[in-house]
Amino acid sequence: MSRLERIFVAGHRGMVGSAIARKLHERGDTAVIARTRSELDLADQAQVRDFFANEKIDRVYLAAAHVGGILANNTYPAEFIYQNIMIQTNIIHEAWRGGVEKLLFLGSSCIYPRLAPQPLTEDSLLTGVLEQTNEPYAIAKIAGIKLCESYNRQYGTDYRSVMPTNLYGIGDNYDAERSHVIPGLLRRFHEAKQNAAPEVVIWGTGKPMREFLYVDDMAEACLHVMDLSADTYQRNTQPMLSHINVGTGEDLTIRELATIIAEVIGYRGQIAFDSTKPDGAPRKVMDVSRLRNLGWRARTGLREGLALAYADFLASTRR
Ligand code: GDP
């Protein structure tokens, strides 16, 4: 019997990593390797080197990252640039040293310039100035893409990068301050409903536009992109462009999002806006034609996904 492929999911306790690990377990045709932070500190080069030297890993999903919402990025920039550069550099370099041929690096739509033409196409990378609130995080993610490209060019590896739009869903971080907008608002509207509060305050003006993708769809997209043959992937990828957008291609305003969340939760009070808080980029919607041409599209609608996310939030309050 041939040996099962050994797949390392880095970040398997995070929202995306855990969804990827669930999908791989469902398939059941590979050995999923995972380590908690106390078992393997991904920011420690020596530990990562030993891990790859000993574990004979075939493929890597690099879903480990230091992540957070607009306020966390704006408040703790050093953490965001340092942690992410360390984690991805250690994994990509030591994976290559350890003979890993295929790796999928997870980036973010914030790698694109703040005022890039919308929808965002892959080739707008490095054509303009980044959004300030999350520039350190974006710079780290751009470095990750360029690490993958450079190792492919110099060492002949097949390291690909996926750039997800804003993600939400099972396993999200529901912290009031550090979270992204969907988990943050799920908590605030839920608490307002419980306390019969007359209004919920939303950060910023409510005018920015965002696109949202349910995390299980993201995990499926990751497996899809990883499994494409090198020929297929290259055919639809411009030379030297190793990254590909993942999203729904549809966006809405933060005000519209807040209204839908209020409906999903059953909150009937007012929505107010705190314009002393930052808006971030005015709009971020992905051009997803490249991924569609490669045979994948998102399945979960926003209302359906928000209902699933709210159920997960409720479960998290009981955990
Ligand atoms: P971004 O896409 O990097 O800006 O990440 P976020 O998900 O943190 O924020 C998206 C937008 O939602 C920004 O315009 C925020 O100002 C706005 N927003 C409104 N209320 C909240 C909230 O409670 N938490 C967060 N994180 N953002 C909020």
Short mmCIF file of C-alpha atoms and ligand atoms in Angstrom, two decimals:
data_model
loop_
_atom_site.label_atom_id
_atom_site.label_comp_id
_atom_site.label_asym_id
_atom_site.label_seq_id
_atom_site.Cartn_x
_atom_site.Cartn_y
_atom_site.Cartn_z
CA MET A 1 0.00 0.00 0.00
CA SER A 2 1.33 3.44 -0.85
CA ARG A 3 2.01 5.84 1.99
CA LEU A 4 -0.64 8.52 2.66
CA GLU A 5 0.40 12.04 1.72
CA ARG A 6 1.39 14.01 4.81
CA ILE A 7 -0.25 17.44 4.88
CA PHE A 8 0.81 20.04 7.43
CA VAL A 9 -1.91 22.56 8.28
CA ALA A 10 -0.10 25.46 9.94
CA GLY A 11 -2.60 27.40 12.04
CA HIS A 12 -5.09 24.55 12.48
CA ARG A 13 -6.65 26.22 15.51
CA GLY A 14 -7.40 29.43 13.61
CA MET A 15 -10.61 30.06 11.70
CA VAL A 16 -9.33 29.14 8.22
CA GLY A 17 -6.82 26.49 9.29
CA SER A 18 -9.46 24.61 11.27
CA ALA A 19 -11.85 24.73 8.29
CA ILE A 20 -9.09 23.37 6.01
CA ALA A 21 -8.29 20.60 8.51
CA ARG A 22 -12.03 19.68 8.71
CA LYS A 23 -12.26 19.40 4.91
CA LEU A 24 -9.10 17.27 4.72
CA HIS A 25 -10.41 14.97 7.48
CA GLU A 26 -13.75 14.66 5.64
CA ARG A 27 -11.89 13.56 2.52
CA GLY A 28 -9.88 11.14 4.58
CA ASP A 29 -7.28 10.31 1.92
CA THR A 30 -4.33 12.12 3.49
CA ALA A 31 -2.61 12.25 6.88
CA VAL A 32 -3.27 15.66 8.43
CA ILE A 33 -0.40 16.86 10.60
CA ALA A 34 -1.03 19.68 13.09
CA ARG A 35 0.77 21.19 16.06
CA THR A 36 -0.46 23.53 18.77
CA ARG A 37 1.57 26.63 19.60
CA SER A 38 2.94 25.04 22.76
CA GLU A 39 4.13 22.05 20.72
CA LEU A 40 5.65 24.11 17.90
CA ASP A 41 6.28 27.86 18.02
CA LEU A 42 6.15 28.88 14.36
CA ALA A 43 8.00 32.13 15.09
CA ASP A 44 11.00 30.07 16.28
CA GLN A 45 13.22 29.11 13.36
CA ALA A 46 15.04 26.26 15.11
CA GLN A 47 11.78 24.58 16.13
CA VAL A 48 10.35 24.92 12.62
CA ARG A 49 13.58 23.53 11.12
CA ASP A 50 13.47 20.46 13.38
CA PHE A 51 9.81 19.93 12.60
CA PHE A 52 10.33 19.83 8.82
CA ALA A 53 13.54 17.78 9.16
CA ASN A 54 11.71 15.10 11.15
CA GLU A 55 8.16 14.97 9.81
CA LYS A 56 8.58 14.22 6.07
CA ILE A 57 5.83 16.64 5.08
CA ASP A 58 4.55 16.51 1.47
CA ARG A 59 2.30 19.59 1.35
CA VAL A 60 1.72 22.65 3.51
CA TYR A 61 -1.33 24.87 3.99
CA LEU A 62 0.16 28.04 5.50
CA ALA A 63 -2.88 29.36 7.37
CA ALA A 64 -0.97 30.44 10.48
CA ALA A 65 -1.01 34.20 10.94
CA HIS A 66 -1.38 36.96 13.47
CA VAL A 67 -4.72 38.52 12.49
CA GLY A 68 -7.17 41.11 13.75
CA GLY A 69 -9.61 43.82 12.78
CA ILE A 70 -9.01 47.45 11.88
CA LEU A 71 -8.48 48.69 15.46
CA ALA A 72 -6.09 45.87 16.42
CA ASN A 73 -4.04 46.42 13.25
CA ASN A 74 -3.93 50.15 13.92
CA THR A 75 -3.01 49.77 17.61
CA TYR A 76 -0.45 46.92 17.53
CA PRO A 77 1.41 47.37 14.19
CA ALA A 78 4.67 45.87 15.49
CA GLU A 79 2.96 42.60 16.45
CA PHE A 80 1.31 42.35 13.04
CA ILE A 81 4.46 42.86 10.96
CA TYR A 82 6.85 40.91 13.20
CA GLN A 83 4.74 37.83 13.89
CA ASN A 84 3.62 37.40 10.31
CA ILE A 85 7.05 37.87 8.75
CA MET A 86 8.60 35.42 11.22
CA ILE A 87 5.93 32.73 10.85
CA GLN A 88 5.79 32.74 7.05
CA THR A 89 9.56 33.07 6.53
CA ASN A 90 10.29 30.17 8.85
CA ILE A 91 7.67 27.92 7.29
CA ILE A 92 8.41 28.69 3.64
CA HIS A 93 12.19 28.44 4.02
CA GLU A 94 12.19 25.33 6.20
CA ALA A 95 9.53 23.65 4.06
CA TRP A 96 11.79 24.15 1.06
CA ARG A 97 14.80 22.82 3.01
CA GLY A 98 12.71 19.86 4.08
CA GLY A 99 11.83 19.02 0.45
CA VAL A 100 8.18 20.17 0.42
CA GLU A 101 7.19 20.64 -3.21
CA LYS A 102 3.72 22.13 -2.78
CA LEU A 103 2.65 24.86 -0.39
CA LEU A 104 -0.35 27.19 -0.27
CA PHE A 105 0.18 30.56 1.38
CA LEU A 106 -2.84 32.51 2.63
CA GLY A 107 -2.70 36.26 2.12
CA SER A 108 -5.33 38.98 2.21
CA SER A 109 -7.09 41.48 -0.02
CA CYS A 110 -5.34 44.29 1.91
CA ILE A 111 -2.18 43.62 -0.14
CA TYR A 112 -3.72 45.72 -2.92
CA PRO A 113 -3.30 49.52 -3.06
CA ARG A 114 -5.92 51.50 -1.15
CA LEU A 115 -7.20 53.19 -4.29
CA ALA A 116 -6.64 50.38 -6.80
CA PRO A 117 -9.37 50.04 -9.46
CA GLN A 118 -12.31 47.93 -8.25
CA PRO A 119 -12.90 45.04 -8.52
CA LEU A 120 -9.34 44.26 -7.48
CA THR A 121 -7.40 42.24 -10.03
CA GLU A 122 -4.33 40.21 -9.14
CA ASP A 123 -2.08 42.41 -11.25
CA SER A 124 -2.80 45.55 -9.20
CA LEU A 125 -0.32 44.30 -6.60
CA LEU A 126 2.44 46.90 -5.99
CA THR A 127 0.91 49.55 -8.24
CA GLY A 128 0.18 52.10 -5.50
CA VAL A 129 0.09 53.20 -1.87
CA LEU A 130 -1.42 50.83 0.71
CA GLU A 131 -4.20 51.52 3.23
CA GLN A 132 -2.50 52.94 6.37
CA THR A 133 -4.54 51.15 9.07
CA ASN A 134 -3.18 47.72 8.12
CA GLU A 135 -0.06 48.52 6.10
CA PRO A 136 2.34 46.52 8.35
CA TYR A 137 0.16 43.41 8.00
CA ALA A 138 -0.15 43.97 4.25
CA ILE A 139 3.62 44.38 3.84
CA ALA A 140 4.15 41.06 5.63
CA LYS A 141 1.62 39.34 3.35
CA ILE A 142 3.23 40.87 0.22
CA ALA A 143 6.58 39.54 1.44
CA GLY A 144 4.95 36.09 1.78
CA ILE A 145 3.78 36.17 -1.84
CA LYS A 146 7.23 37.23 -2.98
CA LEU A 147 8.89 34.50 -0.91
CA CYS A 148 6.74 31.92 -2.70
CA GLU A 149 7.47 33.43 -6.13
CA SER A 150 11.20 33.67 -5.44
CA TYR A 151 11.52 30.08 -4.22
CA ASN A 152 9.59 28.94 -7.30
CA ARG A 153 11.93 30.89 -9.58
CA GLN A 154 15.18 29.92 -7.94
CA TYR A 155 14.44 26.43 -6.59
CA GLY A 156 11.65 25.15 -8.84
CA THR A 157 9.13 24.69 -6.03
CA ASP A 158 5.36 24.97 -6.62
CA TYR A 159 4.30 27.40 -3.90
CA ARG A 160 0.99 29.17 -4.57
CA SER A 161 -0.77 32.03 -2.78
CA VAL A 162 -4.47 32.70 -2.30
CA MET A 163 -5.75 36.19 -1.41
CA PRO A 164 -9.06 35.91 0.44
CA THR A 165 -11.47 38.76 0.83
CA ASN A 166 -12.79 39.46 4.40
CA LEU A 167 -13.62 36.07 5.95
CA TYR A 168 -16.07 35.12 8.69
CA GLY A 169 -17.66 32.00 10.16
CA ILE A 170 -17.07 29.11 12.52
CA GLY A 171 -14.14 29.65 14.89
CA ASP A 172 -13.97 33.42 14.42
CA ASN A 173 -12.57 35.75 17.10
CA TYR A 174 -15.56 37.46 18.77
CA ASP A 175 -13.47 39.81 20.92
CA ALA A 176 -15.15 43.23 21.10
CA GLU A 177 -12.02 45.25 20.30
CA ARG A 178 -9.65 43.06 18.28
CA SER A 179 -12.12 41.35 15.96
CA HIS A 180 -13.19 42.05 12.38
CA VAL A 181 -16.48 43.72 11.60
CA ILE A 182 -18.79 40.66 11.35
CA PRO A 183 -17.80 38.95 14.62
CA GLY A 184 -17.63 42.37 16.33
CA LEU A 185 -21.15 43.28 15.22
CA LEU A 186 -22.58 39.83 16.00
CA ARG A 187 -21.48 40.36 19.60
CA ARG A 188 -22.69 43.98 19.83
CA PHE A 189 -26.13 43.35 18.29
CA HIS A 190 -26.59 40.22 20.39
CA GLU A 191 -25.75 42.07 23.61
CA ALA A 192 -27.96 45.02 22.59
CA LYS A 193 -30.87 42.64 21.98
CA GLN A 194 -30.35 40.95 25.34
CA ASN A 195 -30.17 44.31 27.17
CA ALA A 196 -32.99 45.87 25.08
CA ALA A 197 -30.56 48.73 24.24
CA PRO A 198 -32.14 51.49 22.10
CA GLU A 199 -29.19 51.71 19.69
CA VAL A 200 -26.04 49.96 18.50
CA VAL A 201 -23.01 52.04 17.57
CA ILE A 202 -21.05 51.02 14.46
CA TRP A 203 -17.44 52.14 13.96
CA GLY A 204 -16.74 54.63 11.18
CA THR A 205 -19.24 56.19 8.79
CA GLY A 206 -20.90 52.97 7.59
CA LYS A 207 -20.02 53.99 4.02
CA PRO A 208 -17.01 51.71 3.29
CA MET A 209 -17.80 48.76 1.05
CA ARG A 210 -16.64 45.24 1.84
CA GLU A 211 -17.01 41.76 0.41
CA PHE A 212 -17.41 38.76 2.75
CA LEU A 213 -16.70 35.06 2.24
CA TYR A 214 -17.84 32.24 4.51
CA VAL A 215 -14.88 30.32 5.87
CA ASP A 216 -15.95 26.86 4.64
CA ASP A 217 -16.07 28.26 1.12
CA MET A 218 -12.55 29.61 1.65
CA ALA A 219 -11.33 26.20 2.82
CA GLU A 220 -12.85 24.55 -0.26
CA ALA A 221 -11.16 27.12 -2.48
CA CYS A 222 -7.83 26.39 -0.80
CA LEU A 223 -8.12 22.64 -1.48
CA HIS A 224 -9.23 23.39 -5.03
CA VAL A 225 -6.25 25.65 -5.77
CA MET A 226 -3.78 23.29 -4.06
CA ASP A 227 -5.06 20.34 -6.11
CA LEU A 228 -4.90 21.99 -9.55
CA SER A 229 -2.17 20.54 -11.70
CA ALA A 230 0.83 22.79 -12.26
CA ASP A 231 -0.13 23.02 -15.95
CA THR A 232 -3.68 24.13 -15.24
CA TYR A 233 -2.59 26.61 -12.59
CA GLN A 234 0.12 28.12 -14.78
CA ARG A 235 -2.12 28.34 -17.82
CA ASN A 236 -4.45 30.70 -16.01
CA THR A 237 -1.76 32.58 -14.14
CA GLN A 238 0.33 35.28 -15.74
CA PRO A 239 4.05 34.54 -15.68
CA MET A 240 5.52 35.48 -12.30
CA LEU A 241 2.09 36.00 -10.73
CA SER A 242 1.76 33.27 -8.17
CA HIS A 243 -1.28 34.65 -6.30
CA ILE A 244 -4.98 34.29 -6.94
CA ASN A 245 -8.02 36.08 -5.47
CA VAL A 246 -10.71 34.22 -3.51
CA GLY A 247 -14.08 35.86 -2.87
CA THR A 248 -17.66 36.17 -4.04
CA GLY A 249 -17.10 39.20 -6.27
CA GLU A 250 -20.01 40.99 -4.53
CA ASP A 251 -19.84 43.71 -1.89
CA LEU A 252 -22.10 45.91 0.25
CA THR A 253 -21.74 48.90 2.57
CA ILE A 254 -20.99 48.44 6.28
CA ARG A 255 -24.38 50.11 6.94
CA GLU A 256 -26.14 47.46 4.80
CA LEU A 257 -24.16 44.72 6.53
CA ALA A 258 -25.21 46.07 9.96
CA THR A 259 -28.87 46.09 8.88
CA ILE A 260 -28.69 42.45 7.76
CA ILE A 261 -26.92 41.41 10.99
CA ALA A 262 -29.66 43.17 13.02
CA GLU A 263 -32.27 41.19 11.05
CA VAL A 264 -30.47 37.86 11.47
CA ILE A 265 -30.21 38.44 15.23
CA GLY A 266 -33.69 39.95 15.58
CA TYR A 267 -32.57 43.34 16.97
CA ARG A 268 -35.13 46.12 16.33
CA GLY A 269 -33.39 49.24 17.75
CA GLN A 270 -31.52 52.02 15.94
CA ILE A 271 -28.10 51.90 14.28
CA ALA A 272 -25.72 54.84 14.98
CA PHE A 273 -22.24 55.62 13.64
CA ASP A 274 -19.06 56.62 15.49
CA SER A 275 -17.06 58.58 12.94
CA THR A 276 -14.16 59.05 15.37
CA LYS A 277 -13.26 55.40 14.57
CA PRO A 278 -11.40 54.71 11.28
CA ASP A 279 -13.18 53.62 8.10
CA GLY A 280 -10.16 51.94 6.53
CA ALA A 281 -10.13 51.42 2.77
CA PRO A 282 -13.15 52.94 1.00
CA ARG A 283 -13.86 49.75 -0.98
CA LYS A 284 -12.41 46.25 -1.31
CA VAL A 285 -14.10 43.91 -3.74
CA MET A 286 -12.26 41.12 -5.52
CA ASP A 287 -12.19 40.33 -9.20
CA VAL A 288 -12.63 36.56 -8.95
CA SER A 289 -12.63 35.75 -12.67
CA ARG A 290 -9.28 33.98 -12.54
CA LEU A 291 -10.52 31.50 -9.92
CA ARG A 292 -13.88 31.08 -11.71
CA ASN A 293 -11.97 30.19 -14.88
CA LEU A 294 -10.17 27.56 -12.82
CA GLY A 295 -13.53 25.98 -11.89
CA TRP A 296 -14.43 27.34 -8.43
CA ARG A 297 -17.11 29.71 -7.12
CA ALA A 298 -18.47 30.52 -3.65
CA ARG A 299 -21.61 28.69 -2.49
CA THR A 300 -22.75 30.24 0.80
CA GLY A 301 -24.92 33.36 0.58
CA LEU A 302 -24.32 36.18 3.09
CA ARG A 303 -27.57 35.72 5.09
CA GLU A 304 -27.07 31.97 5.29
CA GLY A 305 -23.45 32.42 6.35
CA LEU A 306 -24.36 35.05 8.95
CA ALA A 307 -26.97 32.71 10.48
CA LEU A 308 -24.30 29.99 10.75
CA ALA A 309 -21.84 32.49 12.21
CA TYR A 310 -24.39 33.70 14.77
CA ALA A 311 -25.00 30.09 15.85
CA ASP A 312 -21.24 29.72 16.28
CA PHE A 313 -21.07 32.94 18.31
CA LEU A 314 -23.85 31.63 20.60
CA ALA A 315 -21.98 28.34 20.97
CA SER A 316 -18.77 30.24 21.79
CA THR A 317 -20.51 32.00 24.69
CA ARG A 318 -21.28 28.57 26.17
CA ARG A 319 -17.80 27.10 25.61
P1 GDP B 1 -10.85 46.03 7.25
O1 GDP B 1 -11.55 45.40 6.11
O2 GDP B 1 -9.39 45.76 7.27
O3 GDP B 1 -11.15 47.50 7.35
O4 GDP B 1 -11.35 45.27 8.57
P2 GDP B 1 -12.57 45.28 9.60
O5 GDP B 1 -13.40 44.06 9.37
O6 GDP B 1 -11.99 45.43 10.97
O7 GDP B 1 -13.44 46.60 9.32
C1 GDP B 1 -14.27 46.73 8.20
C2 GDP B 1 -15.08 48.01 8.28
O8 GDP B 1 -16.12 47.85 9.28
C3 GDP B 1 -14.32 49.27 8.69
O9 GDP B 1 -14.81 50.36 7.92
C4 GDP B 1 -14.70 49.44 10.16
O10 GDP B 1 -14.60 50.79 10.59
C5 GDP B 1 -16.15 48.99 10.12
N1 GDP B 1 -16.70 48.58 11.44
C6 GDP B 1 -17.88 49.00 11.96
N2 GDP B 1 -18.10 48.47 13.17
C7 GDP B 1 -17.03 47.66 13.44
C8 GDP B 1 -16.69 46.82 14.55
O11 GDP B 1 -17.40 46.72 15.52
N3 GDP B 1 -15.52 46.12 14.44
C9 GDP B 1 -14.72 46.22 13.35
N4 GDP B 1 -13.58 45.48 13.30
N5 GDP B 1 -15.00 47.02 12.30
C10 GDP B 1 -16.15 47.73 12.32
#
